[in-house]
mmCIF file of C-alpha atoms in Angstrom:
data_model
loop_
_atom_site.group_PDB
_atom_site.id
_atom_site.type_symbol
_atom_site.label_atom_id
_atom_site.label_comp_id
_atom_site.label_asym_id
_atom_site.label_seq_id
_atom_site.Cartn_x
_atom_site.Cartn_y
_atom_site.Cartn_z
ATOM 1 C CA MET A 12 -25.545 -35.523 -38.307
ATOM 2 C CA ASN A 13 -25.930 -38.719 -40.328
ATOM 3 C CA LEU A 14 -27.005 -41.986 -38.726
ATOM 4 C CA GLU A 15 -23.492 -43.436 -38.680
ATOM 5 C CA GLN A 16 -22.053 -40.398 -36.893
ATOM 6 C CA GLU A 17 -24.912 -40.373 -34.405
ATOM 7 C CA GLN A 18 -24.316 -44.028 -33.656
ATOM 8 C CA VAL A 19 -20.611 -43.358 -33.058
ATOM 9 C CA GLN A 20 -21.478 -40.549 -30.636
ATOM 10 C CA ARG A 21 -24.079 -42.684 -28.873
ATOM 11 C CA LEU A 22 -21.721 -45.618 -28.396
ATOM 12 C CA HIS A 23 -18.870 -43.344 -27.310
ATOM 13 C CA TYR A 24 -20.895 -41.785 -24.504
ATOM 14 C CA ASP A 25 -22.549 -45.050 -23.537
ATOM 15 C CA ARG A 26 -19.009 -46.300 -22.950
ATOM 16 C CA ILE A 27 -17.677 -43.411 -20.833
ATOM 17 C CA VAL A 28 -20.819 -42.181 -19.054
ATOM 18 C CA HIS A 29 -20.101 -43.737 -15.649
ATOM 19 C CA GLU A 30 -16.502 -42.553 -15.479
ATOM 20 C CA TYR A 31 -17.637 -39.163 -16.725
ATOM 21 C CA GLU A 32 -20.194 -38.888 -13.925
ATOM 22 C CA ALA A 33 -17.627 -39.821 -11.287
ATOM 23 C CA HIS A 34 -15.273 -37.009 -12.324
ATOM 24 C CA TYR A 35 -17.624 -34.296 -13.568
ATOM 25 C CA ASP A 36 -20.364 -34.685 -10.973
ATOM 26 C CA ASP A 37 -18.489 -34.996 -7.681
ATOM 27 C CA LEU A 38 -18.819 -32.238 -5.053
ATOM 28 C CA CYS A 39 -15.650 -30.477 -6.234
ATOM 29 C CA SER A 40 -16.832 -30.317 -9.836
ATOM 30 C CA GLN A 41 -20.291 -29.172 -8.769
ATOM 31 C CA ARG A 42 -18.728 -26.298 -6.808
ATOM 32 C CA TYR A 43 -16.836 -25.339 -9.953
ATOM 33 C CA ARG A 44 -19.957 -25.563 -12.114
ATOM 34 C CA ASP A 45 -22.012 -23.394 -9.768
ATOM 35 C CA MET A 46 -19.351 -20.693 -9.539
ATOM 36 C CA PHE A 47 -18.156 -20.467 -13.129
ATOM 37 C CA PHE A 48 -20.912 -22.010 -15.289
ATOM 38 C CA HIS A 49 -24.335 -21.789 -13.707
ATOM 39 C CA ARG A 50 -24.304 -18.344 -12.141
ATOM 40 C CA PRO A 51 -23.074 -16.514 -15.265
ATOM 41 C CA MET A 52 -25.189 -18.695 -17.601
ATOM 42 C CA PHE A 53 -28.449 -17.827 -15.888
ATOM 43 C CA GLU A 54 -27.614 -14.338 -14.674
ATOM 44 C CA GLY A 55 -30.661 -12.082 -14.689
ATOM 45 C CA MET A 56 -33.100 -14.965 -15.285
ATOM 46 C CA ASN A 57 -35.859 -15.899 -12.872
ATOM 47 C CA LEU A 58 -35.791 -19.664 -13.303
ATOM 48 C CA SER A 59 -38.694 -20.368 -10.961
ATOM 49 C CA GLY A 60 -41.429 -22.109 -12.939
ATOM 50 C CA MET A 61 -39.503 -22.025 -16.217
ATOM 51 C CA LYS A 62 -39.743 -25.019 -18.544
ATOM 52 C CA VAL A 63 -36.085 -25.830 -19.260
ATOM 53 C CA ILE A 64 -34.422 -28.445 -21.442
ATOM 54 C CA GLU A 65 -31.009 -29.619 -20.271
ATOM 55 C CA ALA A 66 -29.697 -30.780 -23.646
ATOM 56 C CA MET A 67 -26.907 -33.353 -23.846
ATOM 57 C CA CYS A 68 -27.773 -33.758 -20.192
ATOM 58 C CA GLY A 69 -25.812 -36.817 -19.097
ATOM 59 C CA SER A 70 -27.099 -37.637 -15.614
ATOM 60 C CA GLY A 71 -28.226 -34.040 -15.111
ATOM 61 C CA GLN A 72 -25.241 -32.094 -13.808
ATOM 62 C CA THR A 73 -26.946 -28.769 -14.595
ATOM 63 C CA THR A 74 -30.364 -30.076 -13.571
ATOM 64 C CA GLN A 75 -29.229 -29.992 -9.952
ATOM 65 C CA TYR A 76 -28.771 -26.222 -10.133
ATOM 66 C CA LEU A 77 -31.885 -25.620 -12.228
ATOM 67 C CA THR A 78 -34.211 -27.516 -9.896
ATOM 68 C CA SER A 79 -32.721 -25.730 -6.881
ATOM 69 C CA GLN A 80 -33.908 -22.495 -8.527
ATOM 70 C CA GLY A 81 -37.401 -23.824 -9.145
ATOM 71 C CA ALA A 82 -37.127 -24.697 -12.857
ATOM 72 C CA ARG A 83 -39.141 -27.530 -14.399
ATOM 73 C CA VAL A 84 -36.485 -29.553 -16.196
ATOM 74 C CA THR A 85 -36.580 -32.054 -19.050
ATOM 75 C CA GLY A 86 -33.394 -34.025 -19.753
ATOM 76 C CA LEU A 87 -32.429 -34.746 -23.370
ATOM 77 C CA ASP A 88 -29.521 -36.947 -24.454
ATOM 78 C CA ILE A 89 -28.721 -39.259 -27.355
ATOM 79 C CA SER A 90 -27.046 -41.814 -25.064
ATOM 80 C CA GLU A 91 -29.362 -44.469 -23.631
ATOM 81 C CA GLU A 92 -26.953 -45.007 -20.735
ATOM 82 C CA ALA A 93 -26.939 -41.294 -19.942
ATOM 83 C CA ILE A 94 -30.743 -41.117 -19.991
ATOM 84 C CA ARG A 95 -30.977 -44.221 -17.815
ATOM 85 C CA SER A 96 -28.687 -42.523 -15.303
ATOM 86 C CA PHE A 97 -30.712 -39.295 -15.515
ATOM 87 C CA ARG A 98 -33.940 -41.168 -14.788
ATOM 88 C CA GLU A 99 -32.390 -42.935 -11.802
ATOM 89 C CA ARG A 100 -31.164 -39.650 -10.388
ATOM 90 C CA TRP A 101 -34.260 -37.575 -11.220
ATOM 91 C CA PRO A 102 -37.189 -40.033 -11.205
ATOM 92 C CA ASP A 103 -39.805 -37.260 -11.037
ATOM 93 C CA LEU A 104 -38.500 -35.408 -14.110
ATOM 94 C CA ARG A 105 -39.126 -36.026 -17.798
ATOM 95 C CA ALA A 106 -36.221 -37.594 -19.706
ATOM 96 C CA ILE A 107 -36.002 -38.115 -23.472
ATOM 97 C CA CYS A 108 -33.481 -40.207 -25.386
ATOM 98 C CA ALA A 109 -33.207 -38.287 -28.653
ATOM 99 C CA SER A 110 -30.882 -36.175 -30.751
ATOM 100 C CA ILE A 111 -30.822 -32.400 -30.300
ATOM 101 C CA LEU A 112 -30.810 -32.280 -34.105
ATOM 102 C CA ASP A 113 -34.291 -33.811 -34.224
ATOM 103 C CA SER A 114 -35.756 -33.772 -30.725
ATOM 104 C CA GLY A 115 -39.383 -34.468 -31.647
ATOM 105 C CA LEU A 116 -40.461 -31.818 -29.116
ATOM 106 C CA ASP A 117 -43.195 -29.287 -29.775
ATOM 107 C CA SER A 118 -42.371 -25.918 -31.302
ATOM 108 C CA ASP A 119 -42.384 -22.804 -29.070
ATOM 109 C CA ALA A 120 -42.724 -25.050 -26.017
ATOM 110 C CA PHE A 121 -39.817 -24.195 -23.701
ATOM 111 C CA ASP A 122 -38.601 -21.144 -21.824
ATOM 112 C CA ALA A 123 -34.921 -22.082 -21.947
ATOM 113 C CA VAL A 124 -32.406 -24.616 -23.235
ATOM 114 C CA ALA A 125 -29.222 -25.145 -21.219
ATOM 115 C CA ILE A 126 -26.119 -26.852 -22.635
ATOM 116 C CA VAL A 127 -22.813 -27.376 -20.836
ATOM 117 C CA GLY A 128 -20.076 -28.692 -23.101
ATOM 118 C CA GLY A 129 -22.394 -30.338 -25.611
ATOM 119 C CA LEU A 130 -22.309 -28.249 -28.770
ATOM 120 C CA HIS A 131 -18.653 -28.917 -29.526
ATOM 121 C CA HIS A 132 -19.503 -32.625 -29.871
ATOM 122 C CA LEU A 133 -21.803 -31.890 -32.811
ATOM 123 C CA HIS A 134 -19.406 -30.744 -35.543
ATOM 124 C CA PRO A 135 -20.186 -30.134 -38.348
ATOM 125 C CA TYR A 136 -23.861 -29.847 -37.351
ATOM 126 C CA ILE A 137 -23.845 -27.171 -34.667
ATOM 127 C CA ASN A 138 -25.981 -24.806 -36.748
ATOM 128 C CA ALA A 139 -28.559 -27.548 -37.286
ATOM 129 C CA ALA A 140 -28.734 -28.076 -33.531
ATOM 130 C CA ILE A 141 -29.257 -24.370 -32.886
ATOM 131 C CA ASN A 142 -31.981 -24.304 -35.542
ATOM 132 C CA GLU A 143 -33.763 -27.071 -33.637
ATOM 133 C CA ILE A 144 -33.269 -25.234 -30.345
ATOM 134 C CA HIS A 145 -34.690 -22.074 -31.895
ATOM 135 C CA ARG A 146 -37.735 -24.065 -33.021
ATOM 136 C CA ILE A 147 -38.554 -25.486 -29.575
ATOM 137 C CA LEU A 148 -37.954 -22.215 -27.704
ATOM 138 C CA ARG A 149 -40.888 -19.893 -27.206
ATOM 139 C CA PRO A 150 -40.405 -16.275 -28.390
ATOM 140 C CA GLY A 151 -38.161 -14.600 -25.832
ATOM 141 C CA GLY A 152 -36.834 -17.963 -24.623
ATOM 142 C CA TYR A 153 -33.205 -18.382 -23.622
ATOM 143 C CA LEU A 154 -30.352 -20.466 -25.007
ATOM 144 C CA CYS A 155 -27.652 -20.668 -22.321
ATOM 145 C CA PHE A 156 -24.446 -22.559 -23.064
ATOM 146 C CA VAL A 157 -20.830 -23.106 -22.030
ATOM 147 C CA GLU A 158 -18.318 -24.317 -24.616
ATOM 148 C CA PRO A 159 -14.605 -24.305 -25.476
ATOM 149 C CA HIS A 160 -14.065 -21.653 -28.151
ATOM 150 C CA LYS A 161 -11.813 -21.284 -31.164
ATOM 151 C CA GLY A 162 -9.059 -18.699 -31.293
ATOM 152 C CA SER A 163 -7.695 -19.220 -27.780
ATOM 153 C CA PHE A 164 -4.301 -20.490 -26.675
ATOM 154 C CA PRO A 165 -5.933 -23.368 -24.730
ATOM 155 C CA ASP A 166 -7.691 -24.401 -27.950
ATOM 156 C CA LEU A 167 -4.347 -24.795 -29.743
ATOM 157 C CA ILE A 168 -3.319 -27.309 -27.076
ATOM 158 C CA ARG A 169 -6.757 -28.937 -27.011
ATOM 159 C CA ARG A 170 -6.678 -29.668 -30.747
ATOM 160 C CA GLN A 171 -3.517 -31.742 -30.369
ATOM 161 C CA TRP A 172 -4.824 -33.495 -27.276
ATOM 162 C CA TYR A 173 -8.080 -34.463 -29.005
ATOM 163 C CA LYS A 174 -6.099 -36.262 -31.719
ATOM 164 C CA ARG A 175 -4.228 -38.434 -29.231
ATOM 165 C CA ASP A 176 -6.632 -39.131 -26.367
ATOM 166 C CA PRO A 177 -9.253 -41.897 -26.804
ATOM 167 C CA LEU A 178 -11.562 -40.077 -24.383
ATOM 168 C CA PHE A 179 -12.530 -37.738 -27.223
ATOM 169 C CA ALA A 180 -14.622 -38.540 -30.284
ATOM 170 C CA ASP A 181 -13.171 -37.737 -33.706
ATOM 171 C CA ASN A 182 -15.542 -34.872 -34.494
ATOM 172 C CA GLU A 183 -15.051 -32.895 -31.247
ATOM 173 C CA GLU A 184 -13.916 -29.346 -31.975
ATOM 174 C CA ALA A 185 -14.162 -25.994 -30.186
ATOM 175 C CA ILE A 186 -17.022 -23.772 -31.342
ATOM 176 C CA ASP A 187 -16.499 -20.807 -33.654
ATOM 177 C CA LEU A 188 -18.553 -18.305 -31.681
ATOM 178 C CA MET A 189 -18.134 -15.415 -34.090
ATOM 179 C CA ALA A 190 -19.369 -17.519 -37.016
ATOM 180 C CA MET A 191 -22.320 -18.717 -34.943
ATOM 181 C CA LYS A 192 -23.292 -15.155 -34.059
ATOM 182 C CA ARG A 193 -23.154 -14.117 -37.698
ATOM 183 C CA GLU A 194 -25.357 -17.053 -38.674
ATOM 184 C CA PHE A 195 -28.002 -16.410 -36.019
ATOM 185 C CA ALA A 196 -27.905 -12.615 -35.694
ATOM 186 C CA SER A 197 -31.448 -12.295 -37.071
ATOM 187 C CA ARG A 198 -32.940 -14.956 -34.781
ATOM 188 C CA PHE A 199 -31.266 -14.409 -31.419
ATOM 189 C CA ILE A 200 -30.352 -11.476 -29.210
ATOM 190 C CA PHE A 201 -26.920 -12.003 -27.680
ATOM 191 C CA ASN A 202 -27.425 -10.960 -24.070
ATOM 192 C CA ARG A 203 -23.957 -11.687 -22.746
ATOM 193 C CA GLU A 204 -20.790 -13.705 -23.118
ATOM 194 C CA ARG A 205 -18.061 -14.250 -20.579
ATOM 195 C CA TYR A 206 -14.673 -15.830 -21.196
ATOM 196 C CA SER A 207 -13.202 -17.835 -18.347
ATOM 197 C CA GLY A 208 -11.395 -21.008 -17.317
ATOM 198 C CA ASN A 209 -7.864 -21.609 -16.069
ATOM 199 C CA ALA A 210 -6.278 -23.811 -13.394
ATOM 200 C CA ALA A 211 -9.431 -25.002 -11.635
ATOM 201 C CA TYR A 212 -11.158 -25.694 -14.949
ATOM 202 C CA LEU A 213 -8.307 -27.967 -15.966
ATOM 203 C CA LEU A 214 -7.556 -29.769 -12.705
ATOM 204 C CA VAL A 215 -10.876 -29.701 -10.838
ATOM 205 C CA LEU A 216 -13.535 -29.995 -13.536
ATOM 206 C CA ASN A 217 -11.409 -31.990 -15.991
ATOM 207 C CA SER A 218 -9.790 -34.428 -13.583
ATOM 208 C CA MET A 219 -10.911 -37.265 -15.851
ATOM 209 C CA VAL A 220 -8.939 -35.871 -18.780
ATOM 210 C CA PHE A 221 -5.792 -35.552 -16.677
ATOM 211 C CA ARG A 222 -6.362 -38.934 -14.964
ATOM 212 C CA ILE A 223 -6.253 -37.374 -11.497
ATOM 213 C CA PRO A 224 -7.466 -39.694 -8.700
ATOM 214 C CA LEU A 225 -10.754 -38.461 -7.262
ATOM 215 C CA ASN A 226 -9.542 -38.742 -3.672
ATOM 216 C CA LEU A 227 -7.003 -35.967 -4.298
ATOM 217 C CA LYS A 228 -9.485 -33.372 -5.541
ATOM 218 C CA PRO A 229 -10.831 -32.177 -2.162
ATOM 219 C CA PHE A 230 -7.306 -31.167 -1.122
ATOM 220 C CA TYR A 231 -6.421 -28.906 -4.033
ATOM 221 C CA THR A 232 -9.873 -27.677 -5.090
ATOM 222 C CA PRO A 233 -10.337 -24.770 -2.599
ATOM 223 C CA PRO A 234 -7.098 -22.918 -3.471
ATOM 224 C CA LEU A 235 -7.603 -23.457 -7.214
ATOM 225 C CA LEU A 236 -11.140 -22.098 -7.056
ATOM 226 C CA ARG A 237 -9.845 -18.982 -5.317
ATOM 227 C CA LEU A 238 -7.042 -18.646 -7.863
ATOM 228 C CA GLU A 239 -9.458 -18.947 -10.784
ATOM 229 C CA SER A 240 -11.744 -16.323 -9.239
ATOM 230 C CA LEU A 241 -8.820 -13.891 -9.030
ATOM 231 C CA ILE A 242 -7.306 -14.577 -12.449
ATOM 232 C CA GLY A 243 -10.515 -15.049 -14.454
ATOM 233 C CA PRO A 244 -11.534 -11.392 -14.833
ATOM 234 C CA LEU A 245 -8.067 -10.580 -16.218
ATOM 235 C CA GLN A 246 -7.788 -13.353 -18.819
ATOM 236 C CA GLY A 247 -9.777 -12.269 -21.840
ATOM 237 C CA GLU A 248 -10.706 -14.385 -24.844
ATOM 238 C CA ILE A 249 -7.217 -15.525 -25.860
ATOM 239 C CA LEU A 250 -6.189 -17.078 -22.545
ATOM 240 C CA SER A 251 -9.550 -18.515 -21.472
ATOM 241 C CA CYS A 252 -10.552 -22.162 -21.767
ATOM 242 C CA PHE A 253 -14.266 -21.600 -22.431
ATOM 243 C CA VAL A 254 -16.996 -19.057 -23.088
ATOM 244 C CA VAL A 255 -20.312 -18.728 -21.245
ATOM 245 C CA CYS A 256 -23.141 -17.378 -23.409
ATOM 246 C CA GLN A 257 -26.715 -16.332 -22.860
ATOM 247 C CA TRP A 258 -28.802 -15.805 -26.011
ATOM 248 C CA ARG A 259 -32.483 -14.931 -26.308
ATOM 249 C CA LYS A 260 -34.828 -15.878 -29.133
ATOM 250 C CA SER A 261 -35.923 -12.805 -31.062
#
C-alpha cells in the first residue's frame, strides 16, 4: 500500500473510531462476536500463554476474548486514534501503531495473528499483508480471520452500498478466498473455514452501518441471535455474509 493510500486509511479510521467502538463493541455486539466469530476462529486452539497479535485491532474487540482465554496479546493498528483507545482500554498490554504491511516485528515471533474484518480494507495489498503475517508467525503458528467474501449474494449488495456510503473507504472490497488459498497453498495449511452471517450480523453487529440507535439493540438482539444460530448451518457460501478461517503456517 503506497504512502498516500495508507494516509487515507489512517485518516478515515481516525475519524470514525469512536463511533465504531460504540456500535461494534457494545455488549450486544460482543455477544455476537463471541458466538459467531471468536469460538469458530479459535476452535481447537489452546490460547493460554500464546503470543497473539490482534491486527487492525481498533480498541481491542477481539483482545477481550483472547485475554479471557489466557493469551498474551499485542495490538497492532495503523490508526493513532485506535491505538490510543487500545492503550486506554488495555494499559498492561503492548500496542503498536504500524501497518500490517510492514509491522517492524521480529520474524517467527508470534503464535497467532487474529484479524476481524481488517483484510478487506487492504485491497489491492492483501497478499502483501499475509506475506508479512507469515513472516512474523512462528512455524506452526495460526492465522485466524473473519472477512466478507466474494461470490455471495450479500456481497453483490455490499458492493453497491460501499459506493454510496461515506462510512466506507474507496478501496474496501470483499476478499477472494479461493484466490488467496491458491496463492498461499505452499505456505499455509487451511485448517477450517465456516460461512455464516445473516440477520444478527446485519442488525446487531452492523448497527452503525444501518444507523440503528444503540438503545434499541438490547431489545431485538436475543431473538436475532437465536435466529442466526438456527439458520446459519443451512446457509452455505452463497447466502452467507462472511467467512471464518483458521490457517496454520506450514
